[in-house]
Tab-separated table of C-alpha atoms in Angstrom:
chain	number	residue	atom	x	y	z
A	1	UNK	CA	0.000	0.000	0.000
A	2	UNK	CA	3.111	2.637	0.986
A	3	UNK	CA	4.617	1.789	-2.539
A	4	UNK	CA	1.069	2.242	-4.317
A	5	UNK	CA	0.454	5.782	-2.338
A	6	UNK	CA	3.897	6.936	-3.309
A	7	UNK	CA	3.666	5.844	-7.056
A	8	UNK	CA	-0.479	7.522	-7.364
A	9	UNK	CA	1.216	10.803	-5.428
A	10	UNK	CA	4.114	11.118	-8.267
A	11	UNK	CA	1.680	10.299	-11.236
A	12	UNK	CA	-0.932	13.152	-9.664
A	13	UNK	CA	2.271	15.937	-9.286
A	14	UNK	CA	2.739	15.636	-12.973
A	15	UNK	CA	0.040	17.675	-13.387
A	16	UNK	CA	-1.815	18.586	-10.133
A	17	UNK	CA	0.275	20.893	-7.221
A	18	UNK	CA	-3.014	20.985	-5.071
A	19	UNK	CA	-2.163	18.754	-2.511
A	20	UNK	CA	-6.457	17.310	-2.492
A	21	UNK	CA	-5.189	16.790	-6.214
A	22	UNK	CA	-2.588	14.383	-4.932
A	23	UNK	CA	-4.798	13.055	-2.386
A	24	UNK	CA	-7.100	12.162	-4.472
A	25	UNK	CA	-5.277	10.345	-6.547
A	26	UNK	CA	-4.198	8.092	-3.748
A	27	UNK	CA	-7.924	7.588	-2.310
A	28	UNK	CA	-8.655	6.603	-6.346
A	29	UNK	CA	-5.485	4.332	-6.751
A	30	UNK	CA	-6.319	2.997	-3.462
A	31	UNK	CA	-10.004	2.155	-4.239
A	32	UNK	CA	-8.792	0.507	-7.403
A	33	UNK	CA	-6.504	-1.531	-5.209
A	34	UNK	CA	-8.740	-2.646	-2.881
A	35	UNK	CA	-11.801	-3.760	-5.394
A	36	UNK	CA	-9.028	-5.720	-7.499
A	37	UNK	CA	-8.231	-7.402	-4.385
A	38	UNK	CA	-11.965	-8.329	-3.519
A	39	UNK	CA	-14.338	-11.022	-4.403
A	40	UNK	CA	-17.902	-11.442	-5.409
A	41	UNK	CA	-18.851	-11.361	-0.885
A	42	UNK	CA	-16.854	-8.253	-0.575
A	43	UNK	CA	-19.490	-5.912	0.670
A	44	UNK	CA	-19.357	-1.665	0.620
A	45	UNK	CA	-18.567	-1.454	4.352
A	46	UNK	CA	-15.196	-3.299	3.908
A	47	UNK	CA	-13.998	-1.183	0.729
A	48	UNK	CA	-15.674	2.050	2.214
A	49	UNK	CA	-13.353	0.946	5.766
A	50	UNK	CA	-10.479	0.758	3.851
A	51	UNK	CA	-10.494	3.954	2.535
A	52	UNK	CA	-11.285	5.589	5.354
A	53	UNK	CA	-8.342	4.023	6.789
A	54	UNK	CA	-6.506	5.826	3.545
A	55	UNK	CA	-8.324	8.925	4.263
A	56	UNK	CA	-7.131	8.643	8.077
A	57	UNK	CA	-3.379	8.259	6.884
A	58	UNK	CA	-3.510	11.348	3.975
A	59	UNK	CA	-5.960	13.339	6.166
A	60	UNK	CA	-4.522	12.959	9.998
A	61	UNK	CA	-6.458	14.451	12.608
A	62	UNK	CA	-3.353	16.198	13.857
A	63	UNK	CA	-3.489	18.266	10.833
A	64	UNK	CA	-5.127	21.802	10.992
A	65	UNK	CA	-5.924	21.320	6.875
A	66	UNK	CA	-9.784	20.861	6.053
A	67	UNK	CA	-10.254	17.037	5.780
A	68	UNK	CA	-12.519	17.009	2.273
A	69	UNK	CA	-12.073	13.425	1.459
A	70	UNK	CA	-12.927	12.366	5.075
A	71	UNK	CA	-15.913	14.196	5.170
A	72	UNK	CA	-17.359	12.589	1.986
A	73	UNK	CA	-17.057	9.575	2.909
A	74	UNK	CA	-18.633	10.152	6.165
A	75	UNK	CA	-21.631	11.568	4.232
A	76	UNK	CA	-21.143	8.329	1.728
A	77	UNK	CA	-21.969	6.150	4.817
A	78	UNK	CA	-24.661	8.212	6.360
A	79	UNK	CA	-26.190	7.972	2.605
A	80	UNK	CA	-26.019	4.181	2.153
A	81	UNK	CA	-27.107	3.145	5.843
A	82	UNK	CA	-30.155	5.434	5.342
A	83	UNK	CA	-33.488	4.221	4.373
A	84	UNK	CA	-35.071	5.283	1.408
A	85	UNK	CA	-33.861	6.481	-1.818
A	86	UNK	CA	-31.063	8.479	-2.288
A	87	UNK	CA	-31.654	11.421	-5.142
A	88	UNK	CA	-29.235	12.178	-6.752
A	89	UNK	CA	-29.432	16.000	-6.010
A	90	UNK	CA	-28.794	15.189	-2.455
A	91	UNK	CA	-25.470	13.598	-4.034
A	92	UNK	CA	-24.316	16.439	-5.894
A	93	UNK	CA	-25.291	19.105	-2.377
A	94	UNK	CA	-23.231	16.791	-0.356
A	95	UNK	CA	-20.536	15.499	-2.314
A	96	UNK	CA	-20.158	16.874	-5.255
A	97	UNK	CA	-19.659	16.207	-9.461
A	98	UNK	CA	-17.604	19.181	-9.907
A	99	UNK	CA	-14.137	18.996	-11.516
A	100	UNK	CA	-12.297	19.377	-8.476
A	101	UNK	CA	-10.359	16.121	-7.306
A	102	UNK	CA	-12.105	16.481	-4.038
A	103	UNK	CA	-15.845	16.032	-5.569
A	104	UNK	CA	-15.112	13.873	-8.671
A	105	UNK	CA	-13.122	11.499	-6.944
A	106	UNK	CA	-15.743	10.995	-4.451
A	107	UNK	CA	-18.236	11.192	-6.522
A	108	UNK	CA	-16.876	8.359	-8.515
A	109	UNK	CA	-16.048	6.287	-5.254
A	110	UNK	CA	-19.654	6.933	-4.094
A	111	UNK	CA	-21.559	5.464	-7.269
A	112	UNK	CA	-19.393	2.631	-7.247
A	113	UNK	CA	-20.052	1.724	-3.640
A	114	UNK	CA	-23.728	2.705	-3.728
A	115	UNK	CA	-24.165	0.210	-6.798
A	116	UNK	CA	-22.451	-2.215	-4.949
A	117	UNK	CA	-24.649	-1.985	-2.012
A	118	UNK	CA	-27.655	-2.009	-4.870
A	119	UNK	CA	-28.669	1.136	-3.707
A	120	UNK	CA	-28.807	2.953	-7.276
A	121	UNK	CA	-31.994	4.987	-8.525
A	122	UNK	CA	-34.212	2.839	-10.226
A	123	UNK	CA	-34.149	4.061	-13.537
A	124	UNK	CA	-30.591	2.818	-13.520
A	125	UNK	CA	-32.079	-0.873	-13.858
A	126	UNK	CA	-30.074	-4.040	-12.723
A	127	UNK	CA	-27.520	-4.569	-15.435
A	128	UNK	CA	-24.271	-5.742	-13.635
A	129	UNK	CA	-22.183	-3.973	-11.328
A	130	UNK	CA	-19.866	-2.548	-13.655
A	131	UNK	CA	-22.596	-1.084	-16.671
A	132	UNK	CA	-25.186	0.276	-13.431
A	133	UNK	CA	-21.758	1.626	-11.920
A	134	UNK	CA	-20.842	3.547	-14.950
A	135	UNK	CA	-24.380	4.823	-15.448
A	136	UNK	CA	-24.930	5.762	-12.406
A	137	UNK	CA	-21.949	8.467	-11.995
A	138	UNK	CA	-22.846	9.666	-15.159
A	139	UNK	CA	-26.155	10.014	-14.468
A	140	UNK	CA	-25.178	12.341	-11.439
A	141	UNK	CA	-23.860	14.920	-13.767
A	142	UNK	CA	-21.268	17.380	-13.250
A	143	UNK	CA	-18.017	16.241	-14.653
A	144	UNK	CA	-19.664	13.208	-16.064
A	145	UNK	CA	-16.383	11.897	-18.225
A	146	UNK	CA	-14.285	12.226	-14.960
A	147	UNK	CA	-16.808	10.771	-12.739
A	148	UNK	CA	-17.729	7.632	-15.360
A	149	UNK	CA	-14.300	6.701	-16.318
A	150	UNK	CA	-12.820	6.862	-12.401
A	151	UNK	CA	-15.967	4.942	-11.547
A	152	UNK	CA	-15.549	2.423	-13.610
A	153	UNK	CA	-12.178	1.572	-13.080
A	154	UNK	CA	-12.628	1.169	-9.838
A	155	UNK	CA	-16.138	-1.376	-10.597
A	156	UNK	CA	-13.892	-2.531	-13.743
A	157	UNK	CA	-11.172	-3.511	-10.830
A	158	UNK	CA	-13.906	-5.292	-9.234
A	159	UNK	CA	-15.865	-7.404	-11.531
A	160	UNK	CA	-12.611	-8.277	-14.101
A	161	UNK	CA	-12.146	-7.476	-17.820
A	162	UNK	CA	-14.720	-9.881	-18.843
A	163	UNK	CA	-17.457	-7.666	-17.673
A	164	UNK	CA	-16.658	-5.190	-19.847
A	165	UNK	CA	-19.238	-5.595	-22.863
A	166	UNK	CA	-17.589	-5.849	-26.063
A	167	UNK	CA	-19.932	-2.887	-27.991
A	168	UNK	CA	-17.831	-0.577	-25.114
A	169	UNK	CA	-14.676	-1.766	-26.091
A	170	UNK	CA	-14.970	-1.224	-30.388
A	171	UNK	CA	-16.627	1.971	-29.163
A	172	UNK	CA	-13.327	3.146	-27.245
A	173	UNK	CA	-10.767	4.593	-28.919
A	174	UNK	CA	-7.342	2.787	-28.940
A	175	UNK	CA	-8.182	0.195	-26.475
A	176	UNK	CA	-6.914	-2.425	-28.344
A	177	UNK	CA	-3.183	-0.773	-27.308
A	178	UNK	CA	-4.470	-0.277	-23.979
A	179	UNK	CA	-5.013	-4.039	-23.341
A	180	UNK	CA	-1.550	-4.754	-25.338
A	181	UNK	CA	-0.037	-1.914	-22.278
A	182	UNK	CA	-1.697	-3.326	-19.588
A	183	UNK	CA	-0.547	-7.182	-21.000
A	184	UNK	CA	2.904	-6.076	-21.047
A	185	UNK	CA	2.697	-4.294	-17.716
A	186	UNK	CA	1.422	-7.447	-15.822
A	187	UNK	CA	4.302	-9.865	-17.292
A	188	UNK	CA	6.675	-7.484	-16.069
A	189	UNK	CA	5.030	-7.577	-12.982
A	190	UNK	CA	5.185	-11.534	-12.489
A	191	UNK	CA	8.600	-11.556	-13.979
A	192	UNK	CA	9.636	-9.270	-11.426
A	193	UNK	CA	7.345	-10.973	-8.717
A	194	UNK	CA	9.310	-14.122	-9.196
A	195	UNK	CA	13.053	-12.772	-8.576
């Protein structure tokens, strides 16, 4: 987990100075991590734990900074052990779809764990987890490309490449080099695993 929060921290100051920039590219990275490394009984409460055990380590108490990712998820929880719908205006008041890391990250974390918990509007239907996922943040608005592609890498991570229907894939430009990348990056990883 140290190595994966120090390699999401460099990647983010690339481009972002804003240290909730680099944050939130550690609470993404880290939610990516954790739903690879779950299974089909891995409920929301463990993955939403997780990162607020993240959120604990990036956000200390100790530190006189506002605590923005902290907060959301707090509001994430209080959302998904409520009864009753959840609109999705009461999403963007409380967490956000803007373009800032602090609301689009969470944003996307949020649809992914309310689908998990099967907690997504209706009118989203019951496709699988990864199509209602991707729907769902768009369907919230705001920075809807953001929010839908974060989103669904983290229910992508999750349910496993095969889950990804195929009229998606011919419909996305140059993935056919993006699954050659990612090939190549996990045999270097097990060749390098094995030394």
């Amino acid at each position: 987990m140290e190595k994966l929060k120090e390699l999401a921290a460099c990647s983010a100051r690339l481009t972002h100075s804003h240290q909730d920039a680099v944050n939130g590219a550690i609470l993404q990275a880290a939610a990516v991590y954790f739903a690879l490394e779950s299974n089909s009984a891995t409920t929301w409460q463990e993955i939403w734990g997780k990162l607020k055990n993240v959120c604990k380590e990036i956000e200390p108490e100790t530190s006189n900074r506002e605590k923005p990712y902290t907060d959301r998820l707090t509001r994430m929880y209080l959302f998904l052990t409520s009864t009753g719908s959840i609109s999705n205006n009461e999403v963007v008041s409380k967490i956000g779809v803007d373009i800032q890391a602090t609301e689009a990250i969470s944003a996307a974390i949020f649809a992914f764990l309310c689908c998990l918990a099967n907690r997504q509007p209706e009118e989203i239907g019951s496709r699988d987890l990864l199509q209602r996922t991707v729907f769902y943040a768009i369907s919230l608005g705001g920075d809807t490309d953001t929010i839908g592609t974060m989103a669904g890498a983290i229910a992508g991570a999750f349910c496993g490449v095969e889950s990804v229907p195929q009229h998606w894939l011919v419909a996305c430009e140059g993935w056919k080099k993006a699954e050659e990348l990612a090939d190549g990056m996990h045999r270097l990883f097990v060749k390098k695993s094995k030394k």
